[in-house]
PDB file of C-alpha atoms in Angstrom:
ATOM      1  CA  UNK A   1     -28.340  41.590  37.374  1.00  0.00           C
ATOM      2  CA  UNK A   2     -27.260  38.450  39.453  1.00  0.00           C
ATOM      3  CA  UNK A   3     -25.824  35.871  37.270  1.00  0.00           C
ATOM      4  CA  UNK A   4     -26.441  32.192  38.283  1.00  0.00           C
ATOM      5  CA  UNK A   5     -23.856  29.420  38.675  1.00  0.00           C
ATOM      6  CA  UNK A   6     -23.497  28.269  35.341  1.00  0.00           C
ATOM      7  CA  UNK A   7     -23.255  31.889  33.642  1.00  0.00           C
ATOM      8  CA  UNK A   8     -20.595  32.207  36.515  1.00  0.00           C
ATOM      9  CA  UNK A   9     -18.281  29.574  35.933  1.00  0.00           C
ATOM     10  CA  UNK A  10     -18.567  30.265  31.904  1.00  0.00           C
ATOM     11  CA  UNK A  11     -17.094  33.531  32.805  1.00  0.00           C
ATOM     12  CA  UNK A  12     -14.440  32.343  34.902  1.00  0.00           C
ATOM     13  CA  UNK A  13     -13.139  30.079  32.188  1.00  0.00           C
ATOM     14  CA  UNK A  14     -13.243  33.047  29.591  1.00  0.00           C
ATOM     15  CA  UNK A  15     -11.487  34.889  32.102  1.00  0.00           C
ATOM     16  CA  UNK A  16      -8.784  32.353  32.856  1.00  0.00           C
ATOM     17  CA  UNK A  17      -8.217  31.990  29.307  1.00  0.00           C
ATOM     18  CA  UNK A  18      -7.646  35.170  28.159  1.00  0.00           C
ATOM     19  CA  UNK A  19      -5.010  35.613  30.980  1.00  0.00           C
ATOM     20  CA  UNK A  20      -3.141  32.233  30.893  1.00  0.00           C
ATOM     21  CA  UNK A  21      -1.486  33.083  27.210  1.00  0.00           C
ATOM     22  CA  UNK A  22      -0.480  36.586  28.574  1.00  0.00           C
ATOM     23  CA  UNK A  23       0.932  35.153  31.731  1.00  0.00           C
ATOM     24  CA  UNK A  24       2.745  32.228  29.261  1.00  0.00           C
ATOM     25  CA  UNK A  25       4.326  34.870  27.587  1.00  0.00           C
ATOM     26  CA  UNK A  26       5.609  37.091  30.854  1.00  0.00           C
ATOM     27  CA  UNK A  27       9.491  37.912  30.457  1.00  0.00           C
ATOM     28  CA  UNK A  28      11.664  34.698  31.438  1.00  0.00           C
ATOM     29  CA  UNK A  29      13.878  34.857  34.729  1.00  0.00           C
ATOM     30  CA  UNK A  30      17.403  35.004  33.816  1.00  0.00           C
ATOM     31  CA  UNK A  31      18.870  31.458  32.430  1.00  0.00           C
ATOM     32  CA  UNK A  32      19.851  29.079  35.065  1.00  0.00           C
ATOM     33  CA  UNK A  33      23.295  28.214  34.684  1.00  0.00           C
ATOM     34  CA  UNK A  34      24.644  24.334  33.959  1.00  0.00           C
ATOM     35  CA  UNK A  35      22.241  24.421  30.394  1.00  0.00           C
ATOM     36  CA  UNK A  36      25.030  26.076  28.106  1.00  0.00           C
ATOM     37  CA  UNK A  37      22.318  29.289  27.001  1.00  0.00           C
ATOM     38  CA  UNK A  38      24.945  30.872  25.541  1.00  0.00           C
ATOM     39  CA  UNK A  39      26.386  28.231  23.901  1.00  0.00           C
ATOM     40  CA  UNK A  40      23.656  27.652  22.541  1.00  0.00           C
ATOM     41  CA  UNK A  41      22.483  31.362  20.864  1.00  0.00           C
ATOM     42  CA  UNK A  42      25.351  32.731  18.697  1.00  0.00           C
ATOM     43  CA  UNK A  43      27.993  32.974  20.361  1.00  0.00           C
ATOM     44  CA  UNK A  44      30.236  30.563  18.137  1.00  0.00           C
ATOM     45  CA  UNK A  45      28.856  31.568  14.905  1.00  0.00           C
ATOM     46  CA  UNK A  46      32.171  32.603  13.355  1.00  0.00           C
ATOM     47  CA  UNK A  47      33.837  29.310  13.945  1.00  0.00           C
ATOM     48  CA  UNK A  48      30.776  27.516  12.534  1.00  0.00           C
ATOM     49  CA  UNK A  49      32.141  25.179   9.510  1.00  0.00           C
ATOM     50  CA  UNK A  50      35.683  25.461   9.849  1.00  0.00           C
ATOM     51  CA  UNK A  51      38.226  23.345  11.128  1.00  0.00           C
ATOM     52  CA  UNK A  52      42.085  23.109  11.635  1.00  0.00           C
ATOM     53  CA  UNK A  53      44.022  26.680  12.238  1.00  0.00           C
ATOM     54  CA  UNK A  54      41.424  28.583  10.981  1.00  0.00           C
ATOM     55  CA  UNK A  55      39.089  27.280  13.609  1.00  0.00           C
ATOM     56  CA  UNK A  56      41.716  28.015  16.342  1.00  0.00           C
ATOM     57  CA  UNK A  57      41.883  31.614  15.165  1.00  0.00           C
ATOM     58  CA  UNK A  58      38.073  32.118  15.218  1.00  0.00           C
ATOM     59  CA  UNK A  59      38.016  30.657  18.967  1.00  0.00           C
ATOM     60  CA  UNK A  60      40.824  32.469  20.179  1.00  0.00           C
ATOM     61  CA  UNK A  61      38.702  35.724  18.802  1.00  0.00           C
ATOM     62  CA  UNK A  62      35.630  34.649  19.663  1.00  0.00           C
ATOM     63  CA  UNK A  63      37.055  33.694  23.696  1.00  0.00           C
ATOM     64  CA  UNK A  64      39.348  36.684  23.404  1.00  0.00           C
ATOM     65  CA  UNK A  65      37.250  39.603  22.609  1.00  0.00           C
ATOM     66  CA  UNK A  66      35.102  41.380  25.160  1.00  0.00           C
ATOM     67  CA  UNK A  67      36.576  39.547  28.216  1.00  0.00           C
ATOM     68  CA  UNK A  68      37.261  40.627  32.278  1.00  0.00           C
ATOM     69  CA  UNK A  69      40.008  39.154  34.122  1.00  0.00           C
ATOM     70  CA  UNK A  70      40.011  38.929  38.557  1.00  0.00           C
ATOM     71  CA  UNK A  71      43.491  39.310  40.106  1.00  0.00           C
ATOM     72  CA  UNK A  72      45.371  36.223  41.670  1.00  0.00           C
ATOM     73  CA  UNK A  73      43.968  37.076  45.319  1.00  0.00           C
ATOM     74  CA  UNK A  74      40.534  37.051  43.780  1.00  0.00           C
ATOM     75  CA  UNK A  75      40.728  33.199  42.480  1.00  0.00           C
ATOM     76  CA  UNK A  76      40.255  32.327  45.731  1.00  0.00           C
ATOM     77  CA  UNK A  77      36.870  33.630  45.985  1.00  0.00           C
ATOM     78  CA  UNK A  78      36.016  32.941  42.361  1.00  0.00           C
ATOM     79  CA  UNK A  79      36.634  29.225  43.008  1.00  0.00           C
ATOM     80  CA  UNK A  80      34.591  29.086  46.157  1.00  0.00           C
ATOM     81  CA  UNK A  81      31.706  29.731  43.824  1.00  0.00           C
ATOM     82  CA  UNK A  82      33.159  27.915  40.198  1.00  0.00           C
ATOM     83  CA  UNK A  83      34.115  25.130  42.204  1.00  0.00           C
ATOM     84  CA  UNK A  84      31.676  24.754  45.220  1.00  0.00           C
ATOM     85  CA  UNK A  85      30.081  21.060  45.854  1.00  0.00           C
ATOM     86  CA  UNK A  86      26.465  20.593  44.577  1.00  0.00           C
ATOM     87  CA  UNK A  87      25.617  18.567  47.406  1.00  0.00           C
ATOM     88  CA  UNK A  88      27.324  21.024  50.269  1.00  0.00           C
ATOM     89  CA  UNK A  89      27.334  25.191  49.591  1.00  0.00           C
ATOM     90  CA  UNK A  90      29.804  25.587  52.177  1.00  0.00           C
ATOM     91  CA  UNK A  91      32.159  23.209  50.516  1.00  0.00           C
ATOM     92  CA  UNK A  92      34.317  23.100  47.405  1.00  0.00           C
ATOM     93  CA  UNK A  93      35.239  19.954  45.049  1.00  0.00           C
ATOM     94  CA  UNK A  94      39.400  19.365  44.803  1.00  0.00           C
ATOM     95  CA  UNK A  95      39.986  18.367  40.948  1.00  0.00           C
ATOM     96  CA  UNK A  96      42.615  15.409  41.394  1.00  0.00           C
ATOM     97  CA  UNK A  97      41.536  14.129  45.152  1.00  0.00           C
ATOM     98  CA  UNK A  98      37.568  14.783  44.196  1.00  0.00           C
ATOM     99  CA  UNK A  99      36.995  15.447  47.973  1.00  0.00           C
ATOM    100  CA  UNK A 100      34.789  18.150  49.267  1.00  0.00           C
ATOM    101  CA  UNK A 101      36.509  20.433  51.669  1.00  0.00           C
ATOM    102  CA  UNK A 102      35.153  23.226  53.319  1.00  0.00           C
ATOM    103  CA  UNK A 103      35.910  26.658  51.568  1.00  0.00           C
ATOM    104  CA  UNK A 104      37.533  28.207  54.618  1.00  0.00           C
ATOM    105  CA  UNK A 105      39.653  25.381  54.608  1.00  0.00           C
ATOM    106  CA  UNK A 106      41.937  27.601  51.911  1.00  0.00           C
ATOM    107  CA  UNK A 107      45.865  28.067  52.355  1.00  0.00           C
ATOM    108  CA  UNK A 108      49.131  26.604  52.240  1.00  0.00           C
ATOM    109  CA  UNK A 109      48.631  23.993  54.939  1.00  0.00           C
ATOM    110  CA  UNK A 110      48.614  20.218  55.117  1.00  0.00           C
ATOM    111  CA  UNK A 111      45.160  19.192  54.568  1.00  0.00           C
ATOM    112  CA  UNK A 112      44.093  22.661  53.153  1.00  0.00           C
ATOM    113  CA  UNK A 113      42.971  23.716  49.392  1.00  0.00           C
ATOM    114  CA  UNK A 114      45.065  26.010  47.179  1.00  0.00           C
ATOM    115  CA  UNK A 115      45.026  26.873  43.453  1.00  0.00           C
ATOM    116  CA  UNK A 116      46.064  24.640  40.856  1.00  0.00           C
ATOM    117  CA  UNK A 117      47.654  25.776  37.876  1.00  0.00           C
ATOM    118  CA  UNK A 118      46.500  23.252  35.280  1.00  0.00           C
ATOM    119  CA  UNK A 119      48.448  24.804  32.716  1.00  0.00           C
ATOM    120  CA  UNK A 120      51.639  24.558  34.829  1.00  0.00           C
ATOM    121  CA  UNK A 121      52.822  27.786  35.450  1.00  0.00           C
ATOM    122  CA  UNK A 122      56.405  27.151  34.903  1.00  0.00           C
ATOM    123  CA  UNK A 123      55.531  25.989  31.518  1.00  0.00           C
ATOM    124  CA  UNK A 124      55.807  29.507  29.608  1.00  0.00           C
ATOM    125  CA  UNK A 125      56.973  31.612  32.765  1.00  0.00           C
ATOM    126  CA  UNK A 126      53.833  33.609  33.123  1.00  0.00           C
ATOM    127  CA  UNK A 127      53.610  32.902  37.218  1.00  0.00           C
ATOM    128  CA  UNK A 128      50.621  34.202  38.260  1.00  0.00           C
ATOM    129  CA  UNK A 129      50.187  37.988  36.618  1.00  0.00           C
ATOM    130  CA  UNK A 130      46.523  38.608  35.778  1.00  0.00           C
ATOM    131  CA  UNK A 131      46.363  36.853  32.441  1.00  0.00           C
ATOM    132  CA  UNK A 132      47.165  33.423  31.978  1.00  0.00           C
ATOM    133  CA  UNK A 133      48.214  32.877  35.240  1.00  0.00           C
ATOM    134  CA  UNK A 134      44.891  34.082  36.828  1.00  0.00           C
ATOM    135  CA  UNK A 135      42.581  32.505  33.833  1.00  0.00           C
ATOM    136  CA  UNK A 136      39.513  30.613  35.777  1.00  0.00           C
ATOM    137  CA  UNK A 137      39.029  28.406  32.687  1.00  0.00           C
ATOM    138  CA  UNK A 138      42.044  26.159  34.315  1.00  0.00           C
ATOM    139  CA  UNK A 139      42.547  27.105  37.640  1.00  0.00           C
ATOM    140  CA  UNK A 140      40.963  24.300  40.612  1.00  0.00           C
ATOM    141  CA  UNK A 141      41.160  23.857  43.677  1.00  0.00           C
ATOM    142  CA  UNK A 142      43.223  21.200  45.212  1.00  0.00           C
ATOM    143  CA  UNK A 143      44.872  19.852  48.111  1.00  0.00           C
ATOM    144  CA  UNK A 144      48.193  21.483  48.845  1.00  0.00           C
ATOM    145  CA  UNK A 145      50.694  18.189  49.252  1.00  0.00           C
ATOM    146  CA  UNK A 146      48.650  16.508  45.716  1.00  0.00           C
ATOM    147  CA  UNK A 147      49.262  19.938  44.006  1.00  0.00           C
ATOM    148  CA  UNK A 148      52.697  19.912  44.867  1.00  0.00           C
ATOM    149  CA  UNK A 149      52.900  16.238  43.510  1.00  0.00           C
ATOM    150  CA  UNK A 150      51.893  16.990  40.609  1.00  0.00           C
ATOM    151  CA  UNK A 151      54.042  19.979  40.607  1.00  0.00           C
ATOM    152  CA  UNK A 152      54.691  21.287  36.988  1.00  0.00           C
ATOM    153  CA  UNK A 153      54.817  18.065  35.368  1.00  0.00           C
ATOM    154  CA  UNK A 154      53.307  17.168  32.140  1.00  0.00           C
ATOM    155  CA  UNK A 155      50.363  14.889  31.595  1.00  0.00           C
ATOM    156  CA  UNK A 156      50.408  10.974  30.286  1.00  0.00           C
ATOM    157  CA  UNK A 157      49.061   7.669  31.443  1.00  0.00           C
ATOM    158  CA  UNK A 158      50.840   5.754  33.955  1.00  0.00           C
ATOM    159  CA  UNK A 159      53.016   5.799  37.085  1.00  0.00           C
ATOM    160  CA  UNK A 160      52.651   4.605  40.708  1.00  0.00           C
ATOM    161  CA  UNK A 161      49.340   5.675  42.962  1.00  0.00           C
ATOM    162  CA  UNK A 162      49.704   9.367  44.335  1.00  0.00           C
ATOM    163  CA  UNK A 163      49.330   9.323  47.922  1.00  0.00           C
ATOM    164  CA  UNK A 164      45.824  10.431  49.587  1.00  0.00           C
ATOM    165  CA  UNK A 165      44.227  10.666  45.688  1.00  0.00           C
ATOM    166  CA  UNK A 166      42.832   7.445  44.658  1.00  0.00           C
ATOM    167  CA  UNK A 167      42.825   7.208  41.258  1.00  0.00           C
ATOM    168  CA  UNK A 168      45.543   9.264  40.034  1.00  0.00           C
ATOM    169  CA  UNK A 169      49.122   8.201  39.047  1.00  0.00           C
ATOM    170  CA  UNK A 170      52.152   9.533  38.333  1.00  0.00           C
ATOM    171  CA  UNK A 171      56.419   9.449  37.776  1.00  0.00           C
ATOM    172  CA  UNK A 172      59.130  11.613  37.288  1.00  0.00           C
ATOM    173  CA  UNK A 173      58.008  13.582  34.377  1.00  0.00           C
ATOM    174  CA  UNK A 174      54.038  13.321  34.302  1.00  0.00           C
ATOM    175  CA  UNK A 175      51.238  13.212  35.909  1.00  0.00           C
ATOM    176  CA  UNK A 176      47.532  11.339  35.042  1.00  0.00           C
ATOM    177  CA  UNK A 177      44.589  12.582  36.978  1.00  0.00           C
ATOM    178  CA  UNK A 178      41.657  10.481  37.948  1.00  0.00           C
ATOM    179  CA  UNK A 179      39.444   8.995  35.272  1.00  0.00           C
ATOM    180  CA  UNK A 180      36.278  10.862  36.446  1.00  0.00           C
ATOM    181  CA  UNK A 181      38.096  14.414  35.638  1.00  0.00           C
ATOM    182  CA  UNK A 182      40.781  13.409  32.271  1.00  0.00           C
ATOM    183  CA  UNK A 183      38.522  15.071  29.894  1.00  0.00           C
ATOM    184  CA  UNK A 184      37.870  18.175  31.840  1.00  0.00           C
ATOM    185  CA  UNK A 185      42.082  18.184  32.574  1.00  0.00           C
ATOM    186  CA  UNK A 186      42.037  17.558  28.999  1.00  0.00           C
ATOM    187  CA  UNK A 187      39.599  20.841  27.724  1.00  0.00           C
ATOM    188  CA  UNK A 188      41.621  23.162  30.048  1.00  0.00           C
ATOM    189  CA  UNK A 189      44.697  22.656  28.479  1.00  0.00           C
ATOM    190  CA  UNK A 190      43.371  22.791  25.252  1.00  0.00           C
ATOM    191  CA  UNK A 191      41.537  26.004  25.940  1.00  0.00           C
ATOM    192  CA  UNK A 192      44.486  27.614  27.364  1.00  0.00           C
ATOM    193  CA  UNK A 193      46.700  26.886  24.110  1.00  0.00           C
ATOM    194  CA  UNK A 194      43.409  28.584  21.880  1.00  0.00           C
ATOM    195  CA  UNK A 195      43.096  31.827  24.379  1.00  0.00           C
ATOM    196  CA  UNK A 196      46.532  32.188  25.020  1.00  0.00           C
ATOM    197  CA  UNK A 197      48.581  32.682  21.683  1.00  0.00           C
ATOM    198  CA  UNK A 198      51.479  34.745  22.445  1.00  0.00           C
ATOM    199  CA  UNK A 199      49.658  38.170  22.405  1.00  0.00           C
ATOM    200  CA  UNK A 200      48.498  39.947  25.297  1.00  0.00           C
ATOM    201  CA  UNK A 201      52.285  40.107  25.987  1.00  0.00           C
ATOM    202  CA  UNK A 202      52.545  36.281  27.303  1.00  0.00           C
ATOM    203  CA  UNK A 203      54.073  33.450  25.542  1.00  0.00           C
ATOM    204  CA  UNK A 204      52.331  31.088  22.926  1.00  0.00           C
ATOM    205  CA  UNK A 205      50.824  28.064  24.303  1.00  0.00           C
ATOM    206  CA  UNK A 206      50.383  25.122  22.680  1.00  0.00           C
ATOM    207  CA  UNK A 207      50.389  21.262  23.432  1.00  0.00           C
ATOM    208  CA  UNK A 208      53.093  18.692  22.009  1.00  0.00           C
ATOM    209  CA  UNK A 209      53.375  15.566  22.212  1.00  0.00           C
ATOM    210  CA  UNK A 210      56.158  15.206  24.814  1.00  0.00           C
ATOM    211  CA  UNK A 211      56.876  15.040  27.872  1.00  0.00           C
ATOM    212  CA  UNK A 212      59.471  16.970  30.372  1.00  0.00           C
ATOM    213  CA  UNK A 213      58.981  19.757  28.733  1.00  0.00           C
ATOM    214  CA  UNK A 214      60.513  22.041  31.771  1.00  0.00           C
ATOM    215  CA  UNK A 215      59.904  25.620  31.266  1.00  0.00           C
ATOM    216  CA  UNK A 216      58.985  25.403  27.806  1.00  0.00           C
ATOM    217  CA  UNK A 217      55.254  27.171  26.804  1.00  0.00           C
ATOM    218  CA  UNK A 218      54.452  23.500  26.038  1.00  0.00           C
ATOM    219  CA  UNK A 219      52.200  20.637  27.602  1.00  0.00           C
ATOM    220  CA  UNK A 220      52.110  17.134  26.587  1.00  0.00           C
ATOM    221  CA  UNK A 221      51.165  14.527  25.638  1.00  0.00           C
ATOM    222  CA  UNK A 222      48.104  15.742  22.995  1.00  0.00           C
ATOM    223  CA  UNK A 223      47.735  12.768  22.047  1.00  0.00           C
ATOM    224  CA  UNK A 224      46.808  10.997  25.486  1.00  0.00           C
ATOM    225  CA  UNK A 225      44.734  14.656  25.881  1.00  0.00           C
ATOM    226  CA  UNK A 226      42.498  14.043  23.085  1.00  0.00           C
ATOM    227  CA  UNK A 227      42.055  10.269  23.725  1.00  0.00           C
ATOM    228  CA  UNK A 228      41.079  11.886  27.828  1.00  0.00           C
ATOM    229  CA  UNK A 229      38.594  14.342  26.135  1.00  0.00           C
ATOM    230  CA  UNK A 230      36.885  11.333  24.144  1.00  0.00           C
ATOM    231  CA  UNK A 231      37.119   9.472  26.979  1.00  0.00           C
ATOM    232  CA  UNK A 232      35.491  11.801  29.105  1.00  0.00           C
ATOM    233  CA  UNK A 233      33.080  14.374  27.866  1.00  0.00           C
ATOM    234  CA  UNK A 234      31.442  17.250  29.852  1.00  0.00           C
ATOM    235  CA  UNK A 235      29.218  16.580  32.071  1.00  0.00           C
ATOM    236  CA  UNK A 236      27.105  19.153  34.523  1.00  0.00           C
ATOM    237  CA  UNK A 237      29.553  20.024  36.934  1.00  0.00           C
ATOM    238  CA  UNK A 238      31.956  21.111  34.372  1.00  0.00           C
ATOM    239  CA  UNK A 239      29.046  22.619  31.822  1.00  0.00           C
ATOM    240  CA  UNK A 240      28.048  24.859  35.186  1.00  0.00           C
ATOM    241  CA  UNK A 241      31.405  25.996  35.978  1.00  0.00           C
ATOM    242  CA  UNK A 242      31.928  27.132  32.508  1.00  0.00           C
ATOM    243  CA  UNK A 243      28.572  29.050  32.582  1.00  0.00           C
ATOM    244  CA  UNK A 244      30.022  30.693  35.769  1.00  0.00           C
ATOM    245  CA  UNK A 245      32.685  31.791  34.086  1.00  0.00           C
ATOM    246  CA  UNK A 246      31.261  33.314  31.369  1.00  0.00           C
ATOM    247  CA  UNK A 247      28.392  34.829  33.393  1.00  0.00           C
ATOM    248  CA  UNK A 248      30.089  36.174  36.640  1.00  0.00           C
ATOM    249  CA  UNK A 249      33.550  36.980  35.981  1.00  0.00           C
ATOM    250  CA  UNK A 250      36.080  36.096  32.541  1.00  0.00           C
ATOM    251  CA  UNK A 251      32.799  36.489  30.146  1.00  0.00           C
ATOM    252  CA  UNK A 252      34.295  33.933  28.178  1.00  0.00           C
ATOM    253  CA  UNK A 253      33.539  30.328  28.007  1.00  0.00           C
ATOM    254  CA  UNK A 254      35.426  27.054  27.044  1.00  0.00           C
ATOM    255  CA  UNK A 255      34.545  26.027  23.660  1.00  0.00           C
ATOM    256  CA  UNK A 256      36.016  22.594  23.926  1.00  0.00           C
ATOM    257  CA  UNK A 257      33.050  22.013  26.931  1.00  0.00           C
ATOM    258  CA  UNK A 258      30.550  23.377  24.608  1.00  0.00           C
ATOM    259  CA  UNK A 259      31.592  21.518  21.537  1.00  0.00           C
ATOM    260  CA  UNK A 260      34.036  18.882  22.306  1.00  0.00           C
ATOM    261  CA  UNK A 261      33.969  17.519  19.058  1.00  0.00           C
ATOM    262  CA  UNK A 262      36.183  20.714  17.775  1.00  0.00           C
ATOM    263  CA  UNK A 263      39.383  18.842  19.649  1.00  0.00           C
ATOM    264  CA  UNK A 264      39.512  16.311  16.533  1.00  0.00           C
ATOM    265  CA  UNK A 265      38.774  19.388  14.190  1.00  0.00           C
ATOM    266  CA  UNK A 266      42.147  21.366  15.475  1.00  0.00           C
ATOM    267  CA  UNK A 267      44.529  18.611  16.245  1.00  0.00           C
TER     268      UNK A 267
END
């Protein structure tokens, strides 16, 4: 039997309404990164409701347990993708300078990228083993002659202008990075001295509130950290790299990026 246009159409609709819900319901694609997924499921849920140390100890399990590591030689290709500018895929974002310079522009060379140690690796010894020295969660890249100004030196406010990175400033014993970048400066060191607690065989971070601290496993000044952390809270560039992280290569994230208000409830 031939139906007529009306019957038609009614049947259509039926049709397109059974299979919209099913289609609705299709498995999702796999999370975009930059949205914090798995911050967001249960990944924290044994820190939820504390505070002080025994917060610390649930992060450093929680960030701890379960994790890869790459060698120093493979930083350099995990930062080409942590680290690569949204606006450019063939470029990467320097952490003090905040210019975008091409990845292949890697090496020891004026004008070229290397790895900055955050966490100065003088400050504990630990070099650059796979460990601390090779953790992604505070390794960036940036320009050789403004990493070697900043050298190992610890961070505070003030200082004369650094040469060739606008915005930064620093003296003989510290070093203050760019406004735009204080908190994430801030969260890295802050992560470091959670993850890194003198297991694992490497010493026990943790920040102070000095400066000079030479070779010491300390960074300073936690005070000026948590006022940069306040000051500067995540935003998508640092909420993507952390996603990165966890996803592709430590499977671990930051929690201070995630939930910045846990600096105040540890220190």
């Amino acid at each position: 039997m031939r139906l007529g246009p009306p019957v038609a159409i009614a049947l259509s609709a039926m049709l397109i309404s059974l299979v919209t819900p099913l289609t609705a319901q299709a498995a999702p694609d796999e999370p975009p990164v930059g949205e914090d997924v798995a911050a967001a499921a249960d990944y924290y849920a044994s820190a939820l409701g504390l505070t002080g140390p025994a917060l610390k100890a649930a992060l450093h399990a929680i960030i701890s347990r379960g994790t890869s590591a790459v060698n120093y030689d493979g930083v350099w290709n995990a930062l080409r993708v942590t680290d690569e500018d949204p606006a450019d895929s063939s470029h990467v974002i320097e952490l003090y300078t905040g210019r975008s310079i091409a990845k292949n522009r890697s090496g020891g060379g004026s004008g070229d990228w290397n790895r900055e140690h955050v966490w100065a690796k003088s400050h504990g010894g630990f070099g650059t083993a796979t460990g601390p020295g090779t953790d992604l969660h505070h390794l960036r890249p940036e320009d050789v002659s403004v990493n070697g100004i900043r050298g190992d030196k610890d961070f505070d406010n003030g200082g004369s202008p650094v040469t060739g990175a606008p915005g930064n400033r620093t003296d003989g014993d510290s070093f203050e990075p760019r406004d735009a970048v204080k908190g994430d400066v801030a969260r890295m060191i802050l992560y470091m001295a959670v993850r890194w607690d003198g297991g694992d065989g490497f010493p026990d971070l943790e920040p102070n509130d000095r400066v000079a601290n030479g070779s010491a496993p300390s960074i300073g000044r936690i005070t000026v950290l948590k006022a940069w952390s306040n000051q500067d809270p995540p935003d998508a560039f640092e909420r993507r790299r952390n996603d990165l992280i966890h996803r592709d290569y430590q499977h671990n994230r930051n929690p201070f990026i995630d939930h910045p208000e846990w600096v105040e409830a540890i220190w």
